[in-house]
Coordinates of C-alpha atoms and ligand atoms in Angstrom, one line a residue:
M1 CA 14.0 -54.8 56.7
E2 CA 13.7 -51.5 58.7
L3 CA 16.3 -49.2 60.3
G4 CA 16.0 -50.6 63.8
N5 CA 15.9 -48.4 66.9
R6 CA 19.5 -49.3 67.5
F7 CA 20.6 -47.9 64.2
L8 CA 23.9 -45.9 64.8
W9 CA 23.5 -42.4 63.6
G10 CA 26.5 -40.2 64.0
G11 CA 29.8 -39.1 62.6
S12 CA 33.4 -40.0 62.1
T13 CA 36.8 -38.5 62.7
A14 CA 40.5 -39.5 63.0
A15 CA 42.9 -38.5 65.8
N16 CA 45.5 -36.9 63.4
Q17 CA 42.8 -34.7 61.9
I18 CA 41.3 -33.4 65.1
E19 CA 43.4 -33.9 68.2
G20 CA 46.4 -31.6 67.8
A21 CA 48.5 -31.7 71.0
Y22 CA 51.0 -33.7 69.0
R23 CA 53.7 -33.6 71.6
E24 CA 51.5 -33.6 74.7
G25 CA 50.8 -36.4 77.2
G26 CA 53.9 -38.3 76.2
K27 CA 52.7 -38.8 72.6
G28 CA 55.3 -39.9 70.0
L29 CA 55.4 -38.7 66.4
S30 CA 53.1 -40.3 63.9
I31 CA 53.5 -40.3 60.1
A32 CA 50.9 -37.5 60.0
D33 CA 53.1 -35.2 62.1
V34 CA 55.7 -34.8 59.4
E35 CA 53.3 -34.0 56.5
T36 CA 52.8 -30.4 55.6
A37 CA 49.6 -28.8 54.3
G38 CA 49.0 -28.5 50.6
S39 CA 46.3 -26.7 48.7
H40 CA 44.1 -27.0 45.6
T41 CA 47.2 -26.7 43.4
T42 CA 50.1 -27.8 45.6
K43 CA 50.7 -31.3 47.0
R44 CA 51.4 -32.1 50.6
Q45 CA 55.0 -32.7 51.4
I46 CA 56.3 -35.5 53.6
H47 CA 59.5 -34.6 55.5
D48 CA 61.9 -36.9 57.3
R49 CA 61.7 -34.8 60.4
I50 CA 59.9 -31.7 61.6
E51 CA 61.4 -28.7 59.8
E52 CA 61.4 -25.2 61.1
G53 CA 59.1 -22.9 59.4
A54 CA 57.0 -25.6 57.7
Y55 CA 53.3 -25.9 58.6
Y56 CA 52.0 -29.3 59.8
P57 CA 48.2 -29.3 60.3
S58 CA 48.2 -32.3 62.6
H59 CA 50.2 -30.5 65.3
E60 CA 47.2 -28.5 66.4
G61 CA 44.3 -30.1 64.4
I62 CA 41.2 -28.5 65.7
D63 CA 42.5 -28.9 69.3
F64 CA 40.0 -31.7 70.1
Y65 CA 42.6 -32.8 72.7
H66 CA 41.7 -29.8 74.9
R67 CA 38.1 -29.2 73.7
Y68 CA 36.7 -32.7 73.6
K69 CA 34.1 -32.0 76.3
E70 CA 32.7 -29.1 74.4
D71 CA 32.8 -31.0 71.1
I72 CA 31.1 -34.1 72.4
A73 CA 28.4 -31.9 74.0
L74 CA 27.7 -30.4 70.6
L75 CA 27.5 -33.8 69.0
A76 CA 25.2 -35.0 71.8
G77 CA 23.1 -31.9 71.0
M78 CA 22.3 -33.5 67.6
G79 CA 21.3 -36.7 69.4
F80 CA 24.4 -38.7 68.1
K81 CA 24.1 -42.4 68.8
A82 CA 27.7 -43.1 67.7
F83 CA 30.9 -41.3 67.3
R84 CA 33.9 -42.7 65.4
L85 CA 37.3 -41.7 66.6
S86 CA 40.7 -43.3 66.2
I87 CA 43.1 -44.0 68.9
S88 CA 46.4 -42.5 68.0
W89 CA 48.8 -45.5 68.2
P90 CA 51.8 -43.3 69.2
R91 CA 49.8 -41.8 72.1
I92 CA 49.7 -45.3 73.5
F93 CA 53.1 -46.6 72.3
P94 CA 55.1 -43.4 71.4
E95 CA 57.7 -45.3 69.4
G96 CA 55.5 -48.3 68.6
D97 CA 57.9 -51.0 69.7
E98 CA 58.0 -50.5 73.5
Q99 CA 56.8 -53.2 75.9
V100 CA 55.0 -50.8 78.2
P101 CA 52.3 -48.4 77.2
N102 CA 52.1 -44.7 77.9
E103 CA 49.7 -44.3 80.8
E104 CA 48.9 -40.6 80.0
G105 CA 47.8 -41.6 76.5
L106 CA 45.5 -44.3 77.8
A107 CA 44.1 -41.9 80.4
F108 CA 43.2 -39.4 77.6
Y109 CA 41.0 -42.0 75.8
D110 CA 39.5 -43.1 79.1
A111 CA 38.3 -39.5 79.5
V112 CA 37.0 -39.2 75.9
I113 CA 35.3 -42.6 75.9
D114 CA 33.7 -41.9 79.3
E115 CA 32.5 -38.5 78.1
L116 CA 30.9 -40.2 75.1
L117 CA 29.2 -42.8 77.2
S118 CA 27.9 -40.2 79.6
H119 CA 26.0 -38.8 76.6
H120 CA 24.9 -42.3 75.6
I121 CA 27.1 -42.1 72.5
E122 CA 28.5 -45.4 71.3
P123 CA 32.3 -45.1 70.6
V124 CA 33.3 -46.7 67.3
V125 CA 37.1 -46.9 67.4
T126 CA 39.6 -47.2 64.5
L127 CA 42.8 -48.8 65.6
S128 CA 44.9 -47.4 62.9
H129 CA 43.8 -44.4 60.9
Y130 CA 46.9 -43.0 59.1
E131 CA 48.8 -42.7 62.4
T132 CA 51.6 -45.3 62.3
P133 CA 54.3 -44.4 64.8
L134 CA 57.1 -42.6 62.8
H135 CA 59.7 -44.7 64.6
L136 CA 58.3 -47.9 63.1
V137 CA 58.7 -46.4 59.6
E138 CA 62.3 -45.4 60.3
A139 CA 63.5 -48.5 62.2
Y140 CA 61.6 -51.2 60.3
G141 CA 60.5 -49.8 57.0
S142 CA 56.9 -49.8 58.3
W143 CA 54.5 -52.5 57.1
R144 CA 57.2 -54.0 54.8
S145 CA 58.3 -55.7 58.0
R146 CA 56.5 -58.5 59.7
E147 CA 57.9 -57.2 63.0
L148 CA 55.1 -54.6 63.0
I149 CA 52.6 -57.3 63.5
A150 CA 53.8 -58.0 67.0
C151 CA 53.9 -54.3 67.8
F152 CA 50.3 -53.9 66.5
E153 CA 49.2 -56.9 68.5
R154 CA 50.7 -55.5 71.7
Y155 CA 48.9 -52.2 71.0
C156 CA 45.6 -53.9 70.3
R157 CA 45.8 -56.1 73.4
T158 CA 46.5 -53.0 75.5
V159 CA 43.5 -51.0 74.2
F160 CA 41.1 -53.9 74.0
T161 CA 41.9 -54.7 77.7
R162 CA 41.7 -51.1 78.9
Y163 CA 38.4 -50.2 77.2
R164 CA 36.8 -53.6 77.7
G165 CA 33.1 -53.3 78.2
K166 CA 33.1 -49.6 77.1
V167 CA 34.0 -49.9 73.4
R168 CA 32.1 -52.6 71.4
Y169 CA 32.8 -51.6 67.8
W170 CA 36.3 -51.6 66.5
L171 CA 37.8 -51.1 63.0
T172 CA 41.2 -52.3 62.2
F173 CA 42.9 -50.3 59.4
N174 CA 41.3 -47.3 57.8
E175 CA 40.7 -47.7 54.0
V176 CA 43.2 -50.6 53.9
N177 CA 42.5 -51.2 50.2
E178 CA 44.0 -47.8 49.4
T179 CA 47.3 -49.6 50.0
F180 CA 46.9 -50.8 46.4
N181 CA 45.0 -47.9 44.9
Q182 CA 47.4 -45.1 46.0
K183 CA 50.5 -44.7 44.0
E184 CA 52.5 -44.6 47.2
P185 CA 50.6 -45.8 50.3
Y186 CA 52.1 -43.5 52.8
H187 CA 49.0 -42.8 54.8
Q188 CA 47.7 -46.4 54.8
A189 CA 50.9 -48.3 55.2
G190 CA 53.6 -45.8 56.1
I191 CA 55.4 -46.7 52.8
R192 CA 57.7 -44.4 50.9
F193 CA 59.3 -46.3 48.1
R194 CA 63.1 -46.7 48.1
P195 CA 65.0 -46.2 44.8
G196 CA 65.0 -49.3 42.7
E197 CA 62.7 -51.4 44.8
D198 CA 59.9 -53.5 43.2
Q199 CA 57.0 -51.3 44.2
L200 CA 54.2 -53.9 43.6
A201 CA 56.1 -56.4 45.6
V202 CA 56.3 -53.9 48.5
K203 CA 52.6 -53.2 48.3
V204 CA 51.7 -57.0 48.3
V205 CA 53.9 -57.7 51.3
A206 CA 52.7 -54.6 53.2
A207 CA 49.1 -55.5 52.5
H208 CA 49.7 -59.1 53.6
N209 CA 51.3 -58.0 56.9
M210 CA 48.4 -55.5 57.6
M211 CA 45.8 -58.2 56.9
L212 CA 47.6 -60.6 59.1
A213 CA 47.7 -57.9 61.8
S214 CA 44.0 -57.3 61.3
A215 CA 43.2 -61.0 61.7
R216 CA 45.3 -61.2 64.8
A217 CA 43.4 -58.1 66.2
V218 CA 40.1 -59.8 65.5
M219 CA 41.3 -63.0 67.4
I220 CA 42.7 -61.0 70.3
G221 CA 39.6 -58.8 70.5
H222 CA 37.3 -61.7 70.7
E223 CA 39.4 -63.5 73.2
I224 CA 39.5 -60.4 75.5
D225 CA 35.7 -59.8 75.1
P226 CA 33.4 -62.0 73.1
E227 CA 31.1 -59.0 72.9
N228 CA 33.5 -57.1 70.7
R229 CA 32.5 -56.5 67.1
I230 CA 35.5 -56.0 64.9
G231 CA 35.3 -54.8 61.4
C232 CA 37.5 -54.1 58.4
M233 CA 37.4 -50.6 56.9
V234 CA 37.6 -50.1 53.1
Q235 CA 37.0 -47.2 50.7
W236 CA 34.3 -48.5 48.4
P237 CA 34.7 -47.4 44.8
T238 CA 31.3 -48.1 43.1
T239 CA 32.4 -48.3 39.4
Y240 CA 30.2 -48.3 36.3
P241 CA 31.1 -49.4 32.8
K242 CA 31.4 -46.5 30.4
D243 CA 28.7 -48.0 28.2
C244 CA 27.2 -51.4 27.3
N245 CA 30.4 -52.5 25.4
P246 CA 31.1 -55.8 27.1
E247 CA 34.8 -54.9 27.2
N248 CA 33.8 -52.1 29.6
K249 CA 32.0 -54.4 31.9
L250 CA 35.1 -56.5 32.1
A251 CA 37.0 -53.3 32.7
V252 CA 34.9 -52.7 35.8
R253 CA 35.9 -56.1 37.2
Q254 CA 39.5 -55.4 36.5
A255 CA 39.3 -51.9 38.1
M256 CA 37.8 -53.4 41.3
L257 CA 40.2 -56.4 41.7
P258 CA 42.4 -54.5 44.1
D259 CA 39.4 -53.7 46.3
Y260 CA 37.9 -57.2 46.4
Y261 CA 41.4 -58.5 47.1
F262 CA 41.2 -57.0 50.6
T263 CA 37.6 -57.7 51.4
D264 CA 37.9 -61.3 50.2
V265 CA 40.9 -62.0 52.4
M266 CA 39.5 -60.2 55.5
C267 CA 35.9 -61.5 55.1
R268 CA 36.5 -64.9 53.6
G269 CA 39.8 -65.6 55.4
R270 CA 41.8 -66.6 52.4
Y271 CA 43.4 -65.5 49.1
T272 CA 40.6 -66.2 46.6
N273 CA 40.7 -66.4 42.8
V274 CA 40.3 -62.6 42.7
C275 CA 43.6 -62.3 44.6
T276 CA 45.5 -64.9 42.7
S277 CA 44.5 -63.4 39.3
L278 CA 45.6 -60.0 40.4
L279 CA 48.9 -61.3 41.7
R280 CA 49.5 -63.1 38.4
Q281 CA 49.0 -59.9 36.5
W282 CA 51.4 -58.2 38.8
K283 CA 53.9 -61.0 38.5
Q284 CA 53.8 -61.6 42.3
E285 CA 53.5 -64.7 44.4
V286 CA 50.8 -65.3 47.0
P287 CA 52.7 -64.0 50.0
L288 CA 51.8 -66.7 52.5
G289 CA 54.3 -67.7 55.2
A290 CA 54.1 -70.7 57.6
G291 CA 50.9 -70.5 59.7
D292 CA 49.5 -67.5 57.9
E293 CA 46.6 -69.4 56.3
Q294 CA 45.4 -70.4 59.7
I295 CA 45.6 -66.8 61.1
L296 CA 43.7 -65.4 58.1
A297 CA 41.0 -68.1 58.4
A298 CA 40.6 -67.6 62.2
G299 CA 40.5 -63.8 62.1
T300 CA 37.7 -63.0 59.7
V301 CA 35.9 -59.8 60.5
D302 CA 32.4 -59.5 62.1
F303 CA 31.3 -56.7 59.8
I304 CA 32.4 -54.5 57.0
S305 CA 32.7 -50.8 57.4
F306 CA 33.4 -48.5 54.5
S307 CA 33.7 -45.0 53.3
Y308 CA 31.8 -43.8 50.2
Y309 CA 32.2 -40.4 48.6
F310 CA 31.8 -40.8 44.9
S311 CA 31.6 -43.3 42.0
S312 CA 33.9 -43.8 39.0
V313 CA 33.6 -44.9 35.4
A314 CA 35.8 -47.6 33.8
S315 CA 36.5 -48.5 30.2
A316 CA 38.9 -50.8 28.4
D317 CA 41.7 -48.6 27.0
G318 CA 42.2 -50.7 23.9
R319 CA 45.7 -51.7 24.9
G320 CA 44.8 -54.4 27.3
G321 CA 44.5 -52.0 30.2
V322 CA 41.7 -50.1 32.0
Q323 CA 41.0 -46.4 32.3
V324 CA 39.1 -45.2 35.4
V325 CA 37.8 -41.6 35.5
H326 CA 35.5 -39.4 37.6
E327 CA 33.7 -37.8 34.6
N328 CA 30.1 -39.0 34.4
P329 CA 27.7 -37.0 32.3
Y330 CA 24.8 -38.0 34.6
L331 CA 26.4 -36.5 37.8
E332 CA 27.1 -33.1 39.2
R333 CA 30.4 -32.5 41.0
T334 CA 31.5 -31.0 44.3
D335 CA 33.8 -27.9 44.7
W336 CA 36.7 -30.5 44.8
D337 CA 35.4 -32.1 41.6
W338 CA 34.1 -35.3 43.2
P339 CA 31.0 -36.7 41.4
I340 CA 27.9 -36.7 43.6
D341 CA 26.2 -40.0 43.3
P342 CA 23.8 -41.1 46.1
A343 CA 22.6 -44.2 44.1
G344 CA 26.2 -45.3 44.0
L345 CA 26.0 -45.7 47.8
R346 CA 23.0 -48.1 47.4
V347 CA 25.0 -50.0 44.8
A348 CA 27.9 -50.3 47.2
L349 CA 25.7 -51.6 50.0
D350 CA 24.0 -54.1 47.7
D351 CA 27.3 -55.2 46.2
L352 CA 29.0 -55.8 49.5
Y353 CA 26.1 -57.4 51.2
D354 CA 25.2 -59.7 48.3
R355 CA 28.8 -60.9 48.2
Y356 CA 29.7 -61.3 51.8
Q357 CA 26.4 -61.5 53.8
L358 CA 28.0 -59.5 56.6
P359 CA 26.5 -56.5 58.4
L360 CA 27.7 -53.2 56.9
M361 CA 28.4 -49.9 58.5
V362 CA 28.8 -46.7 56.5
V363 CA 31.5 -44.9 58.4
E364 CA 32.3 -42.1 56.0
N365 CA 30.2 -40.1 53.7
G366 CA 29.9 -36.4 53.2
L367 CA 30.4 -33.3 51.2
G368 CA 33.6 -31.4 51.4
A369 CA 32.8 -27.8 50.6
C370 CA 33.9 -24.2 51.2
D371 CA 31.5 -22.8 53.8
D372 CA 31.5 -19.0 53.8
P373 CA 29.9 -17.5 56.9
A374 CA 27.5 -14.7 56.2
E375 CA 28.1 -11.2 57.8
D376 CA 26.2 -12.2 60.9
G377 CA 28.3 -15.3 61.2
S378 CA 25.6 -17.8 60.2
I379 CA 26.4 -20.6 57.8
D380 CA 23.7 -21.8 55.4
D381 CA 25.0 -25.1 54.1
E382 CA 21.9 -26.2 52.3
Y383 CA 24.1 -27.9 49.7
R384 CA 25.4 -30.2 52.4
I385 CA 21.9 -31.0 53.6
R386 CA 20.8 -31.9 50.0
F387 CA 23.8 -34.1 49.6
L388 CA 23.4 -36.0 52.9
A389 CA 19.6 -36.3 52.6
A390 CA 20.0 -38.0 49.2
H391 CA 22.6 -40.4 50.5
I392 CA 20.5 -41.2 53.6
E393 CA 17.6 -42.0 51.3
A394 CA 19.9 -44.3 49.4
V395 CA 20.8 -46.1 52.6
K396 CA 17.1 -46.4 53.5
S397 CA 16.4 -47.9 50.1
A398 CA 19.1 -50.5 50.5
V399 CA 17.7 -51.5 53.9
Q400 CA 14.0 -51.3 53.2
E401 CA 13.9 -52.5 49.6
D402 CA 17.0 -54.6 49.2
D403 CA 17.0 -56.1 52.7
V404 CA 20.6 -55.2 53.4
E405 CA 21.7 -55.3 57.0
V406 CA 23.2 -51.8 57.9
L407 CA 24.4 -51.1 61.4
G408 CA 24.8 -47.4 61.1
Y409 CA 25.4 -44.3 59.1
L410 CA 28.3 -42.0 60.2
T411 CA 29.0 -38.8 58.2
W412 CA 32.6 -37.9 57.7
G413 CA 33.8 -34.9 59.8
P414 CA 30.7 -33.9 61.8
I415 CA 32.9 -31.1 63.1
D416 CA 35.2 -29.4 60.6
L417 CA 38.6 -31.0 60.5
V418 CA 41.9 -31.2 58.6
S419 CA 41.6 -32.7 55.1
V420 CA 43.7 -35.7 54.4
G421 CA 44.0 -35.1 50.7
T422 CA 45.2 -31.5 50.9
G423 CA 45.8 -30.7 54.5
E424 CA 43.5 -27.8 54.2
M425 CA 40.8 -26.6 56.7
K426 CA 38.7 -24.9 54.0
K427 CA 37.5 -28.3 52.7
R428 CA 34.8 -28.6 55.4
Y429 CA 32.4 -31.5 56.1
G430 CA 30.9 -30.5 59.4
F431 CA 27.6 -29.6 61.0
I432 CA 29.8 -27.6 63.3
Y433 CA 32.0 -24.9 61.9
V434 CA 35.4 -24.4 63.4
D435 CA 37.0 -21.0 63.0
R436 CA 40.4 -22.1 61.7
G437 CA 42.1 -21.3 58.4
D438 CA 44.5 -23.2 56.2
R439 CA 47.6 -21.9 58.0
G440 CA 46.4 -22.2 61.5
E441 CA 44.8 -18.8 61.8
G442 CA 41.5 -18.2 63.6
T443 CA 40.0 -18.5 67.1
L444 CA 39.0 -22.2 67.0
E445 CA 35.6 -21.1 68.1
R446 CA 32.8 -23.7 67.3
R447 CA 29.5 -22.6 65.6
K448 CA 26.5 -24.6 64.4
K449 CA 25.7 -24.5 60.7
R450 CA 22.2 -24.8 59.3
S451 CA 22.8 -28.5 58.8
Y452 CA 23.2 -29.0 62.6
D453 CA 19.4 -28.8 63.4
W454 CA 18.6 -30.7 60.2
Y455 CA 20.7 -33.7 61.2
A456 CA 19.3 -33.6 64.7
K457 CA 15.8 -33.9 63.2
V458 CA 17.0 -36.8 60.9
I459 CA 18.3 -38.7 64.0
A460 CA 15.3 -37.9 66.1
T461 CA 13.0 -39.4 63.5
N462 CA 15.3 -42.3 62.9
G463 CA 15.8 -41.2 59.3
E464 CA 12.1 -40.9 58.5
D465 CA 12.3 -37.1 58.0
T466 CA 15.1 -35.9 55.8
S467 CA 13.3 -32.9 54.5
W468 CA 14.5 -29.3 55.0
Ligands
LIG501 C1 39.1 -40.7 53.6 C2 39.8 -40.7 55.0 C3 39.5 -39.6 55.9 C4 39.0 -38.4 55.3 C5 38.2 -38.5 54.0 C6 38.0 -37.3 53.2 O1 40.0 -41.1 52.7 O2 39.6 -42.0 55.6 O3 40.5 -39.6 56.8 O4 39.9 -37.3 55.3 O5 38.8 -39.5 53.1 O6 39.1 -36.9 52.4 P1 39.7 -35.5 52.4 O7 40.1 -35.2 53.8 O8 40.8 -35.5 51.4 O9 38.5 -34.6 51.9

């Protein structure tokens, strides 16, 4: 296979990490709006409400809400074929459970999508990227409650109808499998555990409700426009056995059960043996209600999109459990200690395609690094170029040598944005530098880094030339 001339080169973002304007245009609060910034050493805090004196990075983001024209022009300057954005659910339904959408919110995305299309950039839209309306968390306990499915359906129907014919690629829930992998899935599912509750039971129910909602979104999206292509979005954790001890190969399977759990249900439309064996270990029941099997079967996704940043290493811990670590003697690490493993991206593509035979889209990959401008203001991010070039070569190998069908490659944060993990600005991924510090200081001026022209060349040559 070859990277066709419709291959989607571009980059990805999320509303809560770029837009700002958290109270403008009738927007309601999202779960991101009550989360403070952390740092290398301190964790982000989640508050019940906005507290005076605390710093919440989503409130201003990088001010994309007011600067989207300038930003999209800069992306177009690199020849972007696709741009992934999320629609902020509480911009459309401020509380989440209203019957009537907020027209100003819809109009904002009309303008953004039209701007992209005027530059021949295909919008790739995530329906829910860590932006559940806060009211749904407070009033219903978030995805613990089946009532969120109807709210999500109403929201999906609204945006599928409004942007019909303009948006073709849709993703349902960002990194939905992190609902199991995170200790507390606040970003993914809006869940903060209550004292004494069975945490695994909550995770299983929340995951089920989200996967039902995803299946309903696929059904509604196809009904509104059969041209719609609707994918799931997972974080793909390529995992190696620590060595050739057979126990460690089994440990890899065990470590990845929570990930296959989600892709199996969303791609195969049912709870498979992978799911039932994990549920048995967790002492949980398959959470099916009346009619659910039919919905899951009818709402399987058209493609799989995923993020890939690093790989992990698994070993049996000798006590019947599994240990998963980042340390891998063959790999270097980023400033944030993430292993750098381009081959692991090829492994991910092969693994997912071999298993599901569905088209794939890489929708997040990149290097978070501290970019220090030189005295003349220029930014030489050769380390980022090296990182991305190696990963693009891995995608090409998967396509050209392994015959994997890949729809596109989108880097994470083509313009610097707020980090999810730490809430910092100094963890930068962009080709475009944004003058903004960790506590909101700076002019917000945009500036091209060295990688900007490099990525433009990669796109212009359809990935042929990744040299620098
Ligand atoms: C993924 C999220 C993104 C993004 C990315 C990088 O988990 O989908 O929203 O932020 O990770 O992570 P971080 O921002 O912590 O560097």
